[in-house]
Amino acid sequence: MIFSDSDIDNLPSRYRAQLMNSVTGFKNAQLIGTQDNQGQHNLAIFSSVTHLGSNPPLIGFITRPHTVQRHTLENVRENPFFTLNQVNIDNFEAAHQTAAKYDKGTSEFAATGLTPVIKPRIPAPFVDESHIHIGLKVVDEIGIELNQTVLVIGEVIHLELPVFTLQDDGKIDLHQVDSTCISGLDEYLHPTPLKRMPYAKA
Amino acid sequence: MIFSDSDIDNLPSRYRAQLMNSVTGFKNAQLIGTQDNQGQHNLAIFSSVTHLGSNPPLIGFITRPHTVQRHTLENVRENPFFTLNQVNIDNFEAAHQTAAKYDKGTSEFAATGLTPVIKPRIPAPFVDESHIHIGLKVVDEIGIELNQTVLVIGEVIHLELPVFTLQDDGKIDLHQVDSTCISGLDEYLHPTPLKRMPYAKA
């Protein structure tokens, strides 16, 4: 089956959103925790978290100003910190529910039953039910003019994980903590390891 | 186990790279096909492909100017088109091998045994062994000054996939074509569906 650019342009909006959100392949599932200057917590699921570099350790995510995710952007503009909390088999249903359009005054923690945890040096909430916790300071924000999205970039200043997930060479074994991935807007999957490949040489 | 920012800063470079590449969670595995103005093909595996929007249909990827992936960036600057080809259980080992440092004059297709396919309107090679083929025109390039990486943005102008993967609402069932995901720099995994969640309401 082939879709040309004009075919895609003519698709109903929801159909096109499902198609375009699933066509890029599997995505990580992360809960982003933030808080405003009054200490009000926000928690939102994202599937656009991307490794940008290891030295310095930079991680980005894409957000839009006009959706439910806007509270995350508003908060990091006030208070430039955020947490990344990996979604796993036990919490993906609650994590998905954070995508609902709650008022700014409603904490998604209270609404979904997830538990906020505060750690030193990071003025933003972590999710107790997640096993891998990353604390970041916002170091840049880049606007993408083509569609008014924003790439928010954080530098990792705190990383906490179970010691049994850490392999000898520094790789984290995500399978040990039942990490999930997302396809499209709403499907959650559990990846099973196939193989680690050796360093590729010509 | 806790790593502070100074702990991370003091890690050996390869250990830090393994850690930081795996901490963000699972990533899609895509082969990016490009060609220069002389028609020389290049094929490189990427795990940073990110959905940026559905209307217009925009997809980005992160690349660095100074690694083996630079041929991809050089090519799209000459000839602003690229293809995305999903990596699956049957081709992940050949796909990983495209990361080796081949000379600019060596086609990774010839080196790895993958088969180039040319389609109308896209002056860049697709990978015959992949089941989901996306053809894109480059519409923007954004430099990330913090670490000299580049976000290349393409607009989808061609999409081809097996009709049996297409669900009624437009979502693609990636499990039907044995799509894989990547953890860190070198681990390939096969995701098994858990559940599709309903639209989240407050």
mmCIF file of C-alpha atoms in Angstrom:
data_model
loop_
_atom_site.group_PDB
_atom_site.id
_atom_site.type_symbol
_atom_site.label_atom_id
_atom_site.label_comp_id
_atom_site.label_asym_id
_atom_site.label_seq_id
_atom_site.Cartn_x
_atom_site.Cartn_y
_atom_site.Cartn_z
ATOM 1 C CA MET A 1 0.000 0.000 0.000
ATOM 2 C CA ILE A 2 1.356 3.397 -1.015
ATOM 3 C CA PHE A 3 0.544 6.858 0.316
ATOM 4 C CA SER A 4 1.858 9.861 -1.601
ATOM 5 C CA ASP A 5 2.231 13.279 0.010
ATOM 6 C CA SER A 6 -1.152 14.349 -1.382
ATOM 7 C CA ASP A 7 -2.768 11.105 -0.133
ATOM 8 C CA ILE A 8 -1.405 11.863 3.346
ATOM 9 C CA ASP A 9 -2.571 15.464 3.112
ATOM 10 C CA ASN A 10 -6.107 14.296 2.312
ATOM 11 C CA LEU A 11 -6.420 11.790 5.177
ATOM 12 C CA PRO A 12 -8.870 12.510 8.013
ATOM 13 C CA SER A 13 -6.966 14.221 10.805
ATOM 14 C CA ARG A 14 -7.201 11.442 13.408
ATOM 15 C CA TYR A 15 -6.294 8.738 10.889
ATOM 16 C CA ARG A 16 -3.247 10.738 9.789
ATOM 17 C CA ALA A 17 -2.221 11.239 13.435
ATOM 18 C CA GLN A 18 -2.390 7.486 14.126
ATOM 19 C CA LEU A 19 -0.476 6.703 10.930
ATOM 20 C CA MET A 20 2.259 9.285 11.418
ATOM 21 C CA ASN A 21 2.715 8.544 15.110
ATOM 22 C CA SER A 22 3.240 4.839 14.447
ATOM 23 C CA VAL A 23 5.303 4.935 11.258
ATOM 24 C CA THR A 24 8.574 5.979 12.908
ATOM 25 C CA GLY A 25 8.779 2.772 14.947
ATOM 26 C CA PHE A 26 8.919 2.065 18.657
ATOM 27 C CA LYS A 27 9.398 4.937 21.089
ATOM 28 C CA ASN A 28 10.428 5.112 24.702
ATOM 29 C CA ALA A 29 7.742 5.771 27.314
ATOM 30 C CA GLN A 30 8.717 8.347 29.925
ATOM 31 C CA LEU A 31 6.816 10.274 32.528
ATOM 32 C CA ILE A 32 8.104 13.838 32.787
ATOM 33 C CA GLY A 33 7.732 15.440 36.228
ATOM 34 C CA THR A 34 7.874 19.221 36.666
ATOM 35 C CA GLN A 35 6.687 21.839 39.138
ATOM 36 C CA ASP A 36 5.888 25.525 38.934
ATOM 37 C CA ASN A 37 7.194 28.230 41.261
ATOM 38 C CA GLN A 38 4.269 27.617 43.640
ATOM 39 C CA GLY A 39 5.355 23.972 43.991
ATOM 40 C CA GLN A 40 2.366 22.618 42.026
ATOM 41 C CA HIS A 41 3.362 19.262 40.494
ATOM 42 C CA ASN A 42 2.738 18.192 36.909
ATOM 43 C CA LEU A 43 3.270 14.766 35.400
ATOM 44 C CA ALA A 44 2.838 13.923 31.706
ATOM 45 C CA ILE A 45 3.662 10.966 29.498
ATOM 46 C CA PHE A 46 5.984 11.613 26.554
ATOM 47 C CA SER A 47 7.262 9.377 23.766
ATOM 48 C CA SER A 48 9.666 11.870 22.181
ATOM 49 C CA VAL A 49 12.574 11.683 24.635
ATOM 50 C CA THR A 50 15.832 11.502 22.659
ATOM 51 C CA HIS A 51 19.474 10.963 23.569
ATOM 52 C CA LEU A 52 21.414 13.970 22.267
ATOM 53 C CA GLY A 53 24.896 13.278 23.599
ATOM 54 C CA SER A 54 26.937 11.660 26.368
ATOM 55 C CA ASN A 55 29.561 14.334 27.063
ATOM 56 C CA PRO A 56 27.963 16.509 28.300
ATOM 57 C CA PRO A 57 25.031 14.149 29.060
ATOM 58 C CA LEU A 58 22.159 15.788 27.160
ATOM 59 C CA ILE A 59 18.610 14.542 26.653
ATOM 60 C CA GLY A 60 15.869 16.317 24.704
ATOM 61 C CA PHE A 61 12.131 16.032 24.307
ATOM 62 C CA ILE A 62 9.661 17.547 21.857
ATOM 63 C CA THR A 63 6.573 19.341 23.097
ATOM 64 C CA ARG A 64 3.862 21.512 21.632
ATOM 65 C CA PRO A 65 2.576 24.725 23.107
ATOM 66 C CA HIS A 66 -1.084 24.008 22.382
ATOM 67 C CA THR A 67 -1.810 20.546 23.823
ATOM 68 C CA VAL A 68 -2.266 19.036 27.240
ATOM 69 C CA GLN A 69 1.511 18.739 27.432
ATOM 70 C CA ARG A 70 1.811 22.537 27.584
ATOM 71 C CA HIS A 71 1.874 22.511 31.411
ATOM 72 C CA THR A 72 5.252 20.765 31.197
ATOM 73 C CA LEU A 73 6.613 23.536 28.972
ATOM 74 C CA GLU A 74 5.120 26.299 31.123
ATOM 75 C CA ASN A 75 6.653 24.747 34.236
ATOM 76 C CA VAL A 76 10.182 24.321 32.871
ATOM 77 C CA ARG A 77 10.083 27.937 31.703
ATOM 78 C CA GLU A 78 9.328 28.994 35.302
ATOM 79 C CA ASN A 79 11.502 26.441 37.068
ATOM 80 C CA PRO A 80 14.083 24.905 34.711
ATOM 81 C CA PHE A 81 14.238 21.342 36.007
ATOM 82 C CA PHE A 82 12.494 18.110 35.061
ATOM 83 C CA THR A 83 12.552 14.437 35.885
ATOM 84 C CA LEU A 84 12.378 11.429 33.559
ATOM 85 C CA ASN A 85 10.748 8.305 34.956
ATOM 86 C CA GLN A 86 10.668 5.157 32.916
ATOM 87 C CA VAL A 87 7.311 3.509 32.323
ATOM 88 C CA ASN A 88 7.148 -0.211 33.052
ATOM 89 C CA ILE A 89 4.677 -3.097 32.899
ATOM 90 C CA ASP A 90 3.245 -2.270 36.327
ATOM 91 C CA ASN A 91 2.560 1.424 35.783
ATOM 92 C CA PHE A 92 1.840 1.930 32.069
ATOM 93 C CA GLU A 93 -1.929 2.200 32.540
ATOM 94 C CA ALA A 94 -1.603 4.937 35.167
ATOM 95 C CA ALA A 95 1.119 6.578 33.061
ATOM 96 C CA HIS A 96 -1.174 6.700 30.018
ATOM 97 C CA GLN A 97 -3.906 8.357 32.087
ATOM 98 C CA THR A 98 -1.634 11.394 32.700
ATOM 99 C CA ALA A 99 -2.421 12.359 29.085
ATOM 100 C CA ALA A 100 -5.954 13.416 30.102
ATOM 101 C CA LYS A 101 -6.724 17.132 30.102
ATOM 102 C CA TYR A 102 -6.540 17.914 33.794
ATOM 103 C CA ASP A 103 -6.715 21.516 35.004
ATOM 104 C CA LYS A 104 -3.464 23.204 35.890
ATOM 105 C CA GLY A 105 -4.499 22.979 39.564
ATOM 106 C CA THR A 106 -4.896 19.190 39.469
ATOM 107 C CA SER A 107 -1.809 17.084 40.110
ATOM 108 C CA GLU A 108 -1.670 14.080 37.792
ATOM 109 C CA PHE A 109 -0.113 12.191 40.710
ATOM 110 C CA ALA A 110 -3.299 12.511 42.737
ATOM 111 C CA ALA A 111 -5.462 11.833 39.682
ATOM 112 C CA THR A 112 -3.685 8.636 38.631
ATOM 113 C CA GLY A 113 -2.481 7.202 41.940
ATOM 114 C CA LEU A 114 1.223 7.518 41.138
ATOM 115 C CA THR A 115 3.441 8.609 44.030
ATOM 116 C CA PRO A 116 5.618 11.754 43.906
ATOM 117 C CA VAL A 117 9.104 11.570 45.440
ATOM 118 C CA ILE A 118 11.379 14.566 45.990
ATOM 119 C CA LYS A 119 15.150 14.170 45.904
ATOM 120 C CA PRO A 120 17.921 16.636 46.793
ATOM 121 C CA ARG A 121 18.983 19.257 44.211
ATOM 122 C CA ILE A 122 16.037 18.596 41.848
ATOM 123 C CA PRO A 123 13.018 20.867 42.392
ATOM 124 C CA ALA A 124 10.656 18.564 40.485
ATOM 125 C CA PRO A 125 8.867 15.344 41.430
ATOM 126 C CA PHE A 126 10.021 11.826 40.551
ATOM 127 C CA VAL A 127 7.633 8.868 40.210
ATOM 128 C CA ASP A 128 8.176 6.315 42.947
ATOM 129 C CA GLU A 129 6.706 3.488 40.835
ATOM 130 C CA SER A 130 9.374 3.930 38.136
ATOM 131 C CA HIS A 131 12.711 2.159 38.574
ATOM 132 C CA ILE A 132 14.962 4.502 36.604
ATOM 133 C CA HIS A 133 15.026 8.129 37.730
ATOM 134 C CA ILE A 134 16.815 10.878 35.841
ATOM 135 C CA GLY A 135 16.989 14.446 37.162
ATOM 136 C CA LEU A 136 17.801 17.174 34.631
ATOM 137 C CA LYS A 137 18.428 20.888 34.484
ATOM 138 C CA VAL A 138 17.115 22.677 31.390
ATOM 139 C CA VAL A 139 20.042 24.053 29.382
ATOM 140 C CA ASP A 140 18.385 25.062 26.108
ATOM 141 C CA GLU A 141 15.057 25.392 24.323
ATOM 142 C CA ILE A 142 14.916 25.366 20.539
ATOM 143 C CA GLY A 143 11.817 26.322 18.577
ATOM 144 C CA ILE A 144 10.958 24.358 15.443
ATOM 145 C CA GLU A 145 9.298 26.948 13.253
ATOM 146 C CA LEU A 146 7.780 24.527 10.751
ATOM 147 C CA ASN A 147 5.134 23.357 13.198
ATOM 148 C CA GLN A 148 5.617 25.469 16.334
ATOM 149 C CA THR A 149 6.950 22.580 18.397
ATOM 150 C CA VAL A 150 9.768 23.039 20.883
ATOM 151 C CA LEU A 151 12.826 20.889 21.611
ATOM 152 C CA VAL A 152 13.612 21.192 25.325
ATOM 153 C CA ILE A 153 17.155 20.098 26.220
ATOM 154 C CA GLY A 154 18.216 19.012 29.696
ATOM 155 C CA GLU A 155 21.568 18.079 31.180
ATOM 156 C CA VAL A 156 21.569 15.042 33.476
ATOM 157 C CA ILE A 157 22.515 16.037 37.034
ATOM 158 C CA HIS A 158 21.134 12.994 38.878
ATOM 159 C CA LEU A 159 20.706 9.370 37.858
ATOM 160 C CA GLU A 160 19.367 6.652 40.111
ATOM 161 C CA LEU A 161 18.769 3.021 39.186
ATOM 162 C CA PRO A 162 18.843 -0.471 40.684
ATOM 163 C CA VAL A 163 22.417 -1.743 40.746
ATOM 164 C CA PHE A 164 21.384 -5.090 39.209
ATOM 165 C CA THR A 165 20.374 -3.326 35.979
ATOM 166 C CA LEU A 166 23.883 -1.989 35.401
ATOM 167 C CA GLN A 167 26.007 -4.130 33.092
ATOM 168 C CA ASP A 168 29.825 -4.254 33.350
ATOM 169 C CA ASP A 169 30.374 -1.820 30.488
ATOM 170 C CA GLY A 170 27.867 0.784 31.701
ATOM 171 C CA LYS A 171 24.876 -0.323 29.642
ATOM 172 C CA ILE A 172 21.577 -0.520 31.515
ATOM 173 C CA ASP A 173 19.597 -3.750 31.110
ATOM 174 C CA LEU A 174 16.122 -2.276 30.698
ATOM 175 C CA HIS A 175 14.542 -5.726 30.459
ATOM 176 C CA GLN A 176 15.412 -6.328 34.147
ATOM 177 C CA VAL A 177 13.001 -3.571 35.197
ATOM 178 C CA ASP A 178 10.261 -4.500 32.714
ATOM 179 C CA SER A 179 10.576 -1.259 30.759
ATOM 180 C CA THR A 180 7.969 -0.726 28.072
ATOM 181 C CA CYS A 181 7.920 1.032 24.739
ATOM 182 C CA ILE A 182 5.124 2.763 22.820
ATOM 183 C CA SER A 183 3.838 2.367 19.287
ATOM 184 C CA GLY A 184 1.770 5.234 17.948
ATOM 185 C CA LEU A 185 -0.381 7.136 20.415
ATOM 186 C CA ASP A 186 -1.675 4.366 22.636
ATOM 187 C CA GLU A 187 -0.074 0.917 22.280
ATOM 188 C CA TYR A 188 2.322 -0.321 24.963
ATOM 189 C CA LEU A 189 4.737 -3.173 24.313
ATOM 190 C CA HIS A 190 7.295 -5.193 26.256
ATOM 191 C CA PRO A 191 10.600 -5.731 24.437
ATOM 192 C CA THR A 192 12.422 -9.056 24.721
ATOM 193 C CA PRO A 193 16.190 -9.072 24.069
ATOM 194 C CA LEU A 194 17.394 -10.620 20.801
ATOM 195 C CA LYS A 195 21.141 -9.965 20.872
ATOM 196 C CA ARG A 196 23.905 -7.511 21.753
ATOM 197 C CA MET A 197 26.017 -6.876 18.666
ATOM 198 C CA PRO A 198 29.791 -6.397 18.662
ATOM 199 C CA TYR A 199 31.271 -3.047 17.674
ATOM 200 C CA ALA A 200 30.940 -2.840 13.872
ATOM 201 C CA LYS A 201 34.239 -2.811 11.959
ATOM 202 C CA ALA A 202 34.810 -2.222 8.248
ATOM 203 C CA MET B 1 22.820 3.260 42.813
ATOM 204 C CA ILE B 2 23.162 7.031 42.353
ATOM 205 C CA PHE B 3 25.281 8.996 39.905
ATOM 206 C CA SER B 4 25.606 12.757 40.450
ATOM 207 C CA ASP B 5 26.622 15.135 37.671
ATOM 208 C CA SER B 6 30.240 15.030 38.844
ATOM 209 C CA ASP B 7 30.150 11.197 39.031
ATOM 210 C CA ILE B 8 28.947 11.127 35.417
ATOM 211 C CA ASP B 9 31.579 13.653 34.395
ATOM 212 C CA ASN B 10 34.304 11.440 35.876
ATOM 213 C CA LEU B 11 33.231 8.194 34.201
ATOM 214 C CA PRO B 12 35.482 6.654 31.539
ATOM 215 C CA SER B 13 34.285 7.850 28.149
ATOM 216 C CA ARG B 14 33.037 4.479 26.817
ATOM 217 C CA TYR B 15 31.272 3.613 30.055
ATOM 218 C CA ARG B 16 29.527 6.992 30.055
ATOM 219 C CA ALA B 17 28.505 6.499 26.417
ATOM 220 C CA GLN B 18 26.956 3.090 27.179
ATOM 221 C CA LEU B 19 25.178 4.480 30.239
ATOM 222 C CA MET B 20 23.834 7.619 28.594
ATOM 223 C CA ASN B 21 22.763 5.842 25.420
ATOM 224 C CA SER B 22 20.727 3.272 27.365
ATOM 225 C CA VAL B 23 19.211 5.442 30.086
ATOM 226 C CA THR B 24 16.596 7.104 27.883
ATOM 227 C CA GLY B 25 14.836 3.809 27.178
ATOM 228 C CA PHE B 26 14.068 1.920 24.004
ATOM 229 C CA LYS B 27 14.676 3.580 20.645
ATOM 230 C CA ASN B 28 13.521 2.818 17.146
ATOM 231 C CA ALA B 29 15.970 1.224 14.726
ATOM 232 C CA GLN B 30 15.983 2.792 11.272
ATOM 233 C CA LEU B 31 18.293 2.562 8.300
ATOM 234 C CA ILE B 32 18.673 5.950 6.624
ATOM 235 C CA GLY B 33 19.408 5.821 2.907
ATOM 236 C CA THR B 34 20.894 8.805 1.073
ATOM 237 C CA GLN B 35 22.864 9.519 -2.077
ATOM 238 C CA ASP B 36 25.221 12.255 -3.193
ATOM 239 C CA ASN B 37 25.036 14.185 -6.470
ATOM 240 C CA GLN B 38 27.152 11.528 -8.178
ATOM 241 C CA GLY B 39 24.574 8.884 -7.258
ATOM 242 C CA GLN B 40 26.822 7.194 -4.656
ATOM 243 C CA HIS B 41 24.605 5.454 -2.074
ATOM 244 C CA ASN B 42 25.023 5.630 1.678
ATOM 245 C CA LEU B 43 23.175 3.625 4.307
ATOM 246 C CA ALA B 44 23.532 4.121 8.064
ATOM 247 C CA ILE B 45 21.702 2.881 11.134
ATOM 248 C CA PHE B 46 20.162 5.513 13.409
ATOM 249 C CA SER B 47 18.292 5.284 16.712
ATOM 250 C CA SER B 48 17.369 8.968 17.038
ATOM 251 C CA VAL B 49 14.475 9.174 14.570
ATOM 252 C CA THR B 50 11.656 11.194 16.169
ATOM 253 C CA HIS B 51 8.079 12.001 15.199
ATOM 254 C CA LEU B 52 7.761 15.801 15.099
ATOM 255 C CA GLY B 53 4.237 16.253 13.821
ATOM 256 C CA SER B 54 1.460 14.793 11.694
ATOM 257 C CA ASN B 55 0.219 17.856 9.821
ATOM 258 C CA PRO B 56 2.473 18.478 8.011
ATOM 259 C CA PRO B 57 3.997 14.994 8.436
ATOM 260 C CA LEU B 58 7.453 15.788 9.842
ATOM 261 C CA ILE B 59 10.133 13.393 11.084
ATOM 262 C CA GLY B 60 13.533 14.380 12.476
ATOM 263 C CA PHE B 61 16.803 12.653 13.287
ATOM 264 C CA ILE B 62 19.890 13.743 15.213
ATOM 265 C CA THR B 63 23.318 13.396 13.675
ATOM 266 C CA ARG B 64 26.828 14.532 14.477
ATOM 267 C CA PRO B 65 29.223 16.059 12.007
ATOM 268 C CA HIS B 66 32.268 14.127 13.251
ATOM 269 C CA THR B 67 31.280 10.451 13.288
ATOM 270 C CA VAL B 68 30.696 7.731 10.733
ATOM 271 C CA GLN B 69 27.169 9.069 10.357
ATOM 272 C CA ARG B 70 28.563 12.257 8.787
ATOM 273 C CA HIS B 71 28.160 10.829 5.256
ATOM 274 C CA THR B 72 24.401 10.962 5.788
ATOM 275 C CA LEU B 73 24.591 14.661 6.693
ATOM 276 C CA GLU B 74 26.950 15.463 3.810
ATOM 277 C CA ASN B 75 24.622 13.698 1.385
ATOM 278 C CA VAL B 76 21.401 15.407 2.482
ATOM 279 C CA ARG B 77 23.172 18.760 2.205
ATOM 280 C CA GLU B 78 23.997 17.952 -1.422
ATOM 281 C CA ASN B 79 20.775 16.164 -2.291
ATOM 282 C CA PRO B 80 17.991 16.923 0.203
ATOM 283 C CA PHE B 81 16.190 13.577 0.323
ATOM 284 C CA PHE B 82 16.423 10.523 2.550
ATOM 285 C CA THR B 83 14.689 7.236 3.150
ATOM 286 C CA LEU B 84 13.733 5.562 6.437
ATOM 287 C CA ASN B 85 13.698 1.770 6.445
ATOM 288 C CA GLN B 86 12.575 -0.092 9.515
ATOM 289 C CA VAL B 87 14.916 -2.680 10.963
ATOM 290 C CA ASN B 88 13.364 -6.058 11.708
ATOM 291 C CA ILE B 89 14.328 -9.452 13.139
ATOM 292 C CA ASP B 90 15.660 -10.674 9.793
ATOM 293 C CA ASN B 91 17.933 -7.739 8.977
ATOM 294 C CA PHE B 92 19.148 -6.263 12.290
ATOM 295 C CA GLU B 93 22.578 -7.869 12.083
ATOM 296 C CA ALA B 94 23.256 -6.473 8.603
ATOM 297 C CA ALA B 95 21.736 -3.154 9.708
ATOM 298 C CA HIS B 96 24.110 -2.909 12.677
ATOM 299 C CA GLN B 97 27.092 -3.532 10.395
ATOM 300 C CA THR B 98 26.326 -0.285 8.498
ATOM 301 C CA ALA B 99 27.789 1.520 11.548
ATOM 302 C CA ALA B 100 31.312 0.456 10.530
ATOM 303 C CA LYS B 101 33.628 3.162 9.203
ATOM 304 C CA TYR B 102 33.440 2.512 5.487
ATOM 305 C CA ASP B 103 35.085 4.937 3.056
ATOM 306 C CA LYS B 104 32.832 7.412 1.306
ATOM 307 C CA GLY B 105 33.332 5.417 -1.908
ATOM 308 C CA THR B 106 32.050 2.169 -0.383
ATOM 309 C CA SER B 107 28.311 1.550 -0.470
ATOM 310 C CA GLU B 108 27.093 0.014 2.788
ATOM 311 C CA PHE B 109 24.607 -1.921 0.647
ATOM 312 C CA ALA B 110 27.427 -3.809 -1.056
ATOM 313 C CA ALA B 111 29.332 -4.178 2.210
ATOM 314 C CA THR B 112 26.440 -5.634 4.216
ATOM 315 C CA GLY B 113 24.437 -7.508 1.580
ATOM 316 C CA LEU B 114 21.335 -5.344 1.875
ATOM 317 C CA THR B 115 19.564 -4.539 -1.395
ATOM 318 C CA PRO B 116 18.993 -0.979 -2.648
ATOM 319 C CA VAL B 117 15.661 -0.166 -4.298
ATOM 320 C CA ILE B 118 14.887 3.066 -6.134
ATOM 321 C CA LYS B 119 11.342 4.445 -6.251
ATOM 322 C CA PRO B 120 9.872 7.337 -8.245
ATOM 323 C CA ARG B 121 10.301 10.908 -6.925
ATOM 324 C CA ILE B 122 12.860 9.962 -4.211
ATOM 325 C CA PRO B 123 16.502 10.286 -5.305
ATOM 326 C CA ALA B 124 17.774 8.081 -2.458
ATOM 327 C CA PRO B 125 17.890 4.302 -1.992
ATOM 328 C CA PHE B 126 15.386 2.250 0.021
ATOM 329 C CA VAL B 127 16.271 -1.083 1.658
ATOM 330 C CA ASP B 128 14.431 -3.958 0.036
ATOM 331 C CA GLU B 129 14.689 -6.142 3.186
ATOM 332 C CA SER B 130 12.728 -3.598 5.268
ATOM 333 C CA HIS B 131 8.929 -3.750 5.220
ATOM 334 C CA ILE B 132 8.109 -0.111 5.973
ATOM 335 C CA HIS B 133 9.541 2.465 3.578
ATOM 336 C CA ILE B 134 9.325 6.202 4.149
ATOM 337 C CA GLY B 135 10.607 8.707 1.578
ATOM 338 C CA LEU B 136 11.293 12.231 2.817
ATOM 339 C CA LYS B 137 12.369 15.617 1.514
ATOM 340 C CA VAL B 138 14.602 17.651 3.823
ATOM 341 C CA VAL B 139 12.774 20.804 4.908
ATOM 342 C CA ASP B 140 14.991 22.120 7.711
ATOM 343 C CA GLU B 141 18.274 21.596 9.524
ATOM 344 C CA ILE B 142 18.717 22.926 13.047
ATOM 345 C CA GLY B 143 22.087 23.079 14.773
ATOM 346 C CA ILE B 144 22.267 22.271 18.483
ATOM 347 C CA GLU B 145 25.095 24.485 19.694
ATOM 348 C CA LEU B 146 25.601 22.766 23.040
ATOM 349 C CA ASN B 147 27.235 19.725 21.460
ATOM 350 C CA GLN B 148 27.447 20.498 17.723
ATOM 351 C CA THR B 149 24.814 17.947 16.779
ATOM 352 C CA VAL B 150 22.273 18.630 14.058
ATOM 353 C CA LEU B 151 18.531 17.945 13.909
ATOM 354 C CA VAL B 152 17.630 17.141 10.292
ATOM 355 C CA ILE B 153 13.899 17.467 9.552
ATOM 356 C CA GLY B 154 12.167 15.747 6.665
ATOM 357 C CA GLU B 155 8.629 15.904 5.324
ATOM 358 C CA VAL B 156 7.087 12.568 4.340
ATOM 359 C CA ILE B 157 6.371 12.479 0.600
ATOM 360 C CA HIS B 158 6.109 8.692 0.150
ATOM 361 C CA LEU B 159 4.995 5.919 2.493
ATOM 362 C CA GLU B 160 4.799 2.267 1.539
ATOM 363 C CA LEU B 161 3.832 -0.621 3.802
ATOM 364 C CA PRO B 162 2.107 -4.018 3.690
ATOM 365 C CA VAL B 163 -1.662 -3.506 3.794
ATOM 366 C CA PHE B 164 -2.065 -6.132 6.539
ATOM 367 C CA THR B 165 -0.111 -3.919 8.962
ATOM 368 C CA LEU B 166 -2.617 -1.081 8.687
ATOM 369 C CA GLN B 167 -5.264 -1.049 11.427
ATOM 370 C CA ASP B 168 -8.725 0.441 10.919
ATOM 371 C CA ASP B 169 -7.898 3.742 12.612
ATOM 372 C CA GLY B 170 -4.620 4.313 10.727
ATOM 373 C CA LYS B 171 -2.246 2.860 13.323
ATOM 374 C CA ILE B 172 0.442 0.556 11.941
ATOM 375 C CA ASP B 173 0.841 -2.800 13.693
ATOM 376 C CA LEU B 174 4.641 -2.957 13.831
ATOM 377 C CA HIS B 175 4.566 -6.385 15.470
ATOM 378 C CA GLN B 176 3.204 -7.868 12.216
ATOM 379 C CA VAL B 177 6.459 -7.047 10.435
ATOM 380 C CA ASP B 178 8.738 -8.089 13.330
ATOM 381 C CA SER B 179 10.046 -4.561 13.897
ATOM 382 C CA THR B 180 12.855 -4.277 16.423
ATOM 383 C CA CYS B 181 13.973 -1.622 18.854
ATOM 384 C CA ILE B 182 17.398 -0.723 20.227
ATOM 385 C CA SER B 183 18.685 -0.288 23.749
ATOM 386 C CA GLY B 184 21.914 1.653 24.106
ATOM 387 C CA LEU B 185 24.438 1.349 21.321
ATOM 388 C CA ASP B 186 24.187 -2.307 20.405
ATOM 389 C CA GLU B 187 21.290 -4.303 21.882
ATOM 390 C CA TYR B 188 18.359 -5.271 19.644
ATOM 391 C CA LEU B 189 15.005 -6.294 21.086
ATOM 392 C CA HIS B 190 11.668 -7.555 19.813
ATOM 393 C CA PRO B 191 8.626 -5.871 21.392
ATOM 394 C CA THR B 192 5.521 -7.911 22.218
ATOM 395 C CA PRO B 193 2.206 -6.043 22.488
ATOM 396 C CA LEU B 194 0.733 -5.578 25.980
ATOM 397 C CA LYS B 195 -2.324 -3.405 25.325
ATOM 398 C CA ARG B 196 -3.802 -0.520 23.376
ATOM 399 C CA MET B 197 -5.145 2.057 25.795
ATOM 400 C CA PRO B 198 -8.315 4.103 25.268
ATOM 401 C CA TYR B 199 -8.084 7.876 24.804
ATOM 402 C CA ALA B 200 -7.375 9.306 28.264
ATOM 403 C CA LYS B 201 -10.155 11.481 29.714
ATOM 404 C CA ALA B 202 -10.039 13.586 32.888
#
